[in-house]
Structure formats: C-alpha cells, structure tokens
Amino acid sequence: MSSVQTQAAAAPTGAALYARFALAGAICCGVTHGALTPVDVVKTRIQLEPTVYNKGMGAAFRQVVKAEGAGALMTGFGPTFAGYFLQGAFKFGGYEFWKKTFIDTLGMETAQNNRTAIYLVSSGIAEFFADVALCPLEATRIRLVSQPTFATGLVGGFSRILKEDGLIRGFYSGFGPILLKQIPYTMAKFVVYERVAEAFLEAAGPKENLAGSTLTAINLGSGLIAGMTAAVVSQPADTLLSKINKSSGTGSITSRLIGLAGELGVRGLFLGLGPRIVMVGTLTAFQFAIYGDIKKALGAAGGAEIAKK
C-alpha cells in the first residue's frame, strides 16, 4: 500500500472527524478571545460608562490603567477563555456538521446553487447551541468587568452569581440579546468568509496547488473582512448584552431590553463600535487562520466544500 493510500485509509471520518473540527474550533476561539481580553475590557467599559470613557479607544486604555493598574485589562480572562473555548467547539464543529447534513440532503448540485443559504442556516443552528454553553460564562465576564470588586475570578464570580441570582436570572438574563448578537454575527461571519475566500481562491488558482502559507494568508484576509462585517451587524445586541448583564435588574427580560433600547437610541446602541471592529476583525482573521492550520495538523481534511469550481 502506498503512503497516499495509507494516509487516506487513516483519515478520520464520522464522530472522529467532527471531534477534530470541534477541538480546532475550541482552540482558535479560546486563544483569540483570551488574547484580546484587554480590548474587550475597554469596549465593555465604553458601553457601560460612556460619560467616563468618552475620548476614544486609546484614551480609555490609559484611563483604565491609570485608575486600576495594568492588571485590570485582563479582568474576565478566565470566563472569556473558558466560555469561548466551549462556544468555538459547538460553533465550528456544529457548522461543519450541519453544512454536510444539508449537502447530503439536497445533493451537491442543489447545494452549490444554494450555498449562501446553507452557510447562513448551518452557522445559525450551530451558534444557537454554542450560545447555550457560552451564556453563563459571558454573564460572569461582564459582571467582573463592570464591577471589579464583585469577585476575584471565574470561580468566585460564577459561584456568587449562582447563589445571589439563581441559574436563569443570573446566567441567562442575557440569553435573548446574546442570541440576537451572536447568531447574526456568526451568520455574517461564515457567509462572508466563505464567499470572500471563494473569490480569493478563484483568483489565486486551484486550492490543491497553493502553498500552505498562501492558504493561511487567504484565511487571514477572508477572516478580517468577515469579522469587520459581523461586528457592525451585531453591535446593537452586543451593547444591550453588556447593559443587561451589568446588574440583575427587575422585570421581564423582554421589557428590560425594550427599555434599554429606548433609553440608548440608535447612537447609544453603537457605543464601542470602533474597539469592537478592531477586536472582532482581528480575532476573526486569526480564528480562521488557526482553525485551518489546526485542522490540517489533526488530519481533519474531510470537511464539506460546496464552492463552485
């Protein structure tokens, strides 16, 4: 048996393949979100205290460091890394699974003719389940960032929220806005990435003939454009999520969201957009680059591709 045949025979399939997709997604999301914790801290402060942090992203960084020390920029690192590690596993693994499911159901020709719809629906379903895992940790992160004295870290913050506010109100008050933020964000992220990467590959030549460095560059460029687009699409819900998780509040989640949206107005809903474009554009670019490289390292080359040749 030749080496090519041996590699083909050893290639993972089924659950083993999707487990590799999930691991690659977990690593790329956990690492990128964790590394950008300082940007996320500043973005959240701008959203929650616009009268204090009102001189732009650079000035907000300096304000936080001056008032609380450089260590404050890493507030919420624990729940950020843990939350997005879980979310990345469900999001990327689920996206690959649902994309393949729709291709098998519709057939390749129909899938290719409707690939944008498949990208949108697959990513939307995957993100819903990813958000169920993410929401408690995101609520903990926001509470730690907005109230620095609330707890000293992930375990302390998580435990205190559970004890004082309970499971649903404490961790899932923000589930509505997190869905409103993350599902459009993820749908925009994947569909823009797929279509931009497809355009790059059409210009560069057949994928199988390209060097690994070229493919990584395509992933970076496509991810950057996708992330910037997704940041704008999901910004209003991101602001509402920060606001609603700042305190436990009273009344139904729906009434609180409507009230907050009315108070903020259109301009207020886009507070912190600049830092978020920087954060999301950067992390999305590196997510897709890391995801592609880890998939290759794990031998997970069996993902479904439906771009027209």
XYZ file of C-alpha atoms in Angstrom:
309
model
C 0.000 0.000 0.000
C 1.389 3.423 -0.955
C 1.862 6.241 1.551
C -1.006 8.159 -0.075
C -3.323 5.166 0.308
C -2.210 4.711 3.920
C -2.960 8.352 4.724
C -6.350 8.104 3.021
C -7.208 4.976 4.976
C -6.223 6.635 8.240
C -8.163 9.856 7.605
C -10.782 10.403 10.330
C -14.460 10.177 9.490
C -17.747 10.450 11.351
C -17.553 11.369 15.028
C -13.746 11.306 14.993
C -13.690 13.901 12.209
C -16.206 16.223 13.869
C -14.401 15.915 17.191
C -11.313 17.281 15.437
C -13.336 20.129 13.940
C -14.695 20.888 17.419
C -11.225 20.832 19.009
C -9.806 23.097 16.315
C -12.722 25.496 16.800
C -12.348 25.433 20.582
C -8.640 26.259 20.402
C -8.962 29.014 17.813
C -11.826 30.759 19.660
C -10.426 30.315 23.174
C -6.962 31.566 22.226
C -8.101 34.557 20.144
C -10.776 35.788 22.540
C -8.475 35.268 25.509
C -5.636 37.195 23.868
C -7.937 40.131 23.127
C -9.330 40.375 26.662
C -7.833 43.895 27.146
C -9.679 45.202 24.068
C -12.887 43.568 25.258
C -12.484 45.153 28.713
C -12.134 48.626 27.174
C -15.049 48.039 24.773
C -17.292 46.953 27.641
C -16.287 49.948 29.782
C -17.109 52.333 26.911
C -20.534 50.718 26.531
C -21.345 50.768 30.248
C -19.845 54.130 31.223
C -19.916 56.350 28.119
C -19.681 59.548 30.159
C -16.418 58.392 31.744
C -14.813 56.678 28.762
C -15.700 59.206 26.068
C -12.381 60.058 24.416
C -11.829 57.038 22.215
C -10.234 53.639 22.497
C -6.655 54.735 23.181
C -7.691 57.157 25.904
C -9.931 54.513 27.501
C -6.963 52.136 27.735
C -4.950 54.807 29.527
C -7.856 55.648 31.842
C -8.278 52.044 32.956
C -4.549 51.548 33.551
C -4.210 54.836 35.444
C -7.215 54.174 37.692
C -6.835 50.441 38.313
C -3.442 49.302 37.071
C -2.452 47.305 34.002
C -3.806 44.113 35.536
C -7.349 45.455 35.163
C -7.056 44.967 31.406
C -7.058 41.199 31.975
C -10.257 41.260 34.064
C -12.514 38.416 32.981
C -9.794 36.432 31.202
C -10.891 33.161 32.856
C -14.555 33.223 31.790
C -13.580 34.670 28.417
C -11.212 31.815 27.590
C -13.443 29.079 29.043
C -16.630 30.456 27.501
C -15.261 30.867 24.006
C -13.402 27.561 24.161
C -16.779 25.857 24.629
C -18.507 28.119 22.152
C -15.856 27.524 19.498
C -16.255 23.768 19.785
C -20.011 23.942 19.243
C -19.808 26.677 16.610
C -17.152 25.302 14.279
C -17.928 21.634 14.874
C -21.647 22.276 14.509
C -21.179 24.372 11.382
C -19.240 21.596 9.664
C -21.854 19.038 10.746
C -24.895 20.991 9.567
C -23.235 22.021 6.324
C -22.518 18.382 5.491
C -26.043 17.382 6.555
C -27.635 19.882 4.157
C -25.329 18.820 1.318
C -26.247 15.159 1.831
C -29.950 16.023 1.987
C -30.058 18.325 -1.024
C -27.376 16.811 -3.225
C -24.199 18.545 -4.360
C -25.611 20.397 -7.370
C -28.543 21.868 -5.449
C -26.273 22.653 -2.512
C -23.823 24.532 -4.743
C -26.642 26.594 -6.249
C -27.916 27.442 -2.776
C -24.636 27.570 -0.877
C -25.180 31.014 0.620
C -28.404 29.825 2.243
C -26.633 26.696 3.517
C -23.830 28.780 5.038
C -26.383 31.007 6.768
C -28.644 28.272 8.140
C -25.810 25.945 9.183
C -23.994 28.675 11.087
C -27.221 29.920 12.694
C -28.163 26.499 14.062
C -24.625 25.838 15.279
C -24.463 29.197 17.037
C -27.717 28.618 18.924
C -26.286 25.576 20.696
C -22.933 27.331 21.145
C -24.683 30.183 22.950
C -26.328 27.841 25.432
C -22.812 26.910 26.541
C -21.410 30.450 26.318
C -24.104 32.490 28.087
C -23.265 31.698 31.765
C -19.581 32.444 31.259
C -20.280 35.609 29.279
C -22.578 36.827 32.077
C -19.765 36.173 34.557
C -17.233 38.029 32.402
C -19.411 41.107 32.057
C -20.149 41.204 35.788
C -16.428 41.022 36.581
C -15.574 43.779 34.089
C -18.423 46.099 35.083
C -17.977 45.513 38.845
C -14.247 44.929 39.506
C -14.847 44.243 43.212
C -17.589 41.675 42.554
C -15.222 38.685 42.678
C -11.579 37.795 42.118
C -12.034 35.481 39.157
C -14.083 32.921 37.248
C -14.907 30.507 40.067
C -15.727 33.214 42.596
C -17.815 35.238 40.163
C -19.676 32.218 38.811
C -20.478 30.958 42.312
C -21.663 34.346 43.580
C -23.985 34.936 40.613
C -25.474 31.454 41.007
C -26.013 31.980 44.737
C -27.444 35.502 44.553
C -29.421 35.476 41.303
C -30.037 31.812 40.506
C -29.434 29.872 37.303
C -31.889 31.529 34.907
C -31.839 35.165 36.047
C -28.151 35.086 36.898
C -26.791 33.377 33.818
C -29.499 33.541 31.162
C -30.926 37.066 31.546
C -28.737 37.908 28.589
C -29.647 34.836 26.520
C -32.049 36.805 24.298
C -29.559 39.536 23.444
C -26.712 37.053 23.144
C -28.747 35.194 20.519
C -29.571 38.498 18.820
C -25.873 39.329 18.834
C -24.184 36.005 18.160
C -26.499 34.433 15.583
C -26.428 37.362 13.107
C -22.725 37.792 13.910
C -21.928 34.159 13.179
C -24.126 34.018 10.081
C -22.428 37.116 8.680
C -19.014 35.815 9.746
C -19.282 32.459 7.978
C -21.113 33.544 4.837
C -18.767 36.492 4.212
C -15.728 34.333 4.968
C -16.859 31.569 2.616
C -17.711 33.894 -0.260
C -14.594 36.081 0.097
C -12.345 33.007 0.373
C -14.045 31.603 -2.713
C -13.249 34.818 -4.616
C -9.625 34.766 -3.438
C -9.246 31.127 -4.485
C -10.729 31.828 -7.900
C -8.067 34.494 -8.400
C -5.175 32.503 -6.913
C -5.780 29.186 -8.632
C -6.812 25.667 -7.573
C -6.649 25.186 -3.808
C -4.706 21.948 -4.058
C -1.904 23.739 -5.937
C -1.424 26.523 -3.390
C 1.283 26.625 -0.729
C 0.276 26.369 2.903
C 1.388 29.948 3.547
C -0.846 31.180 0.731
C -3.858 29.355 2.164
C -3.136 30.820 5.602
C -2.973 34.308 4.071
C -6.310 33.733 2.323
C -7.840 32.598 5.618
C -6.486 35.702 7.360
C -7.741 38.116 4.714
C -11.146 36.495 4.388
C -11.497 36.326 8.157
C -10.613 40.001 8.584
C -13.290 41.130 6.124
C -15.811 38.720 7.646
C -15.070 39.874 11.193
C -15.416 43.567 10.408
C -18.753 42.947 8.691
C -20.008 40.770 11.533
C -19.000 43.377 14.145
C -21.212 46.045 12.575
C -24.167 43.670 12.134
C -24.150 42.523 15.761
C -23.126 45.735 17.573
C -26.573 46.845 18.889
C -27.218 43.500 20.569
C -23.684 43.469 21.982
C -24.371 46.809 23.701
C -27.684 45.527 25.116
C -25.934 42.388 26.373
C -23.369 44.447 28.260
C -26.072 46.649 29.777
C -28.430 43.864 30.856
C -25.648 41.844 32.491
C -24.298 44.805 34.469
C -26.863 44.162 37.215
C -29.661 41.724 37.967
C -32.436 44.313 37.409
C -36.194 43.864 37.754
C -38.994 42.987 35.375
C -39.050 40.591 32.448
C -36.055 40.254 30.158
C -38.118 41.475 27.200
C -39.316 44.617 28.983
C -35.783 45.356 30.169
C -34.405 45.019 26.630
C -37.086 47.288 25.165
C -36.494 49.827 27.903
C -32.739 49.800 27.424
C -33.019 50.131 23.645
C -35.338 53.110 24.071
C -33.010 54.795 26.533
C -29.923 54.302 24.397
C -31.298 55.214 20.975
C -29.527 54.384 17.725
C -26.339 56.221 18.639
C -26.160 54.613 22.056
C -26.605 51.136 20.621
C -23.420 51.616 18.603
C -21.257 52.723 21.535
C -17.897 50.966 21.439
C -18.165 50.072 17.740
C -14.606 51.209 16.964
C -12.913 48.983 19.539
C -15.220 46.133 18.630
C -14.364 46.356 14.915
C -10.681 46.178 15.866
C -11.295 43.282 18.241
C -13.673 41.241 16.095
C -11.849 41.850 12.821
C -8.537 40.782 14.337
C -9.796 37.761 16.232
C -11.888 36.500 13.306
C -8.917 36.728 10.949
C -6.739 34.728 13.328
C -9.575 32.317 14.150
C -9.918 31.153 10.564
C -6.139 31.015 10.075
C -5.640 28.986 13.275
C -8.668 26.809 12.551
C -7.382 25.918 9.095
C -3.878 25.139 10.345
C -5.084 23.030 13.287
C -7.468 21.068 11.069
C -4.553 20.301 8.790
C -2.344 19.277 11.729
C -5.087 16.969 13.049
C -5.654 15.392 9.651
C -9.223 16.723 9.545
C -9.371 17.327 5.815
C -12.791 15.792 5.264
C -14.918 18.916 5.627
C -17.615 19.521 3.034
C -16.847 22.189 0.440
C -19.568 23.432 -1.874
C -17.944 26.376 -3.653
C -18.357 26.085 -7.400
C -15.146 25.115 -9.124
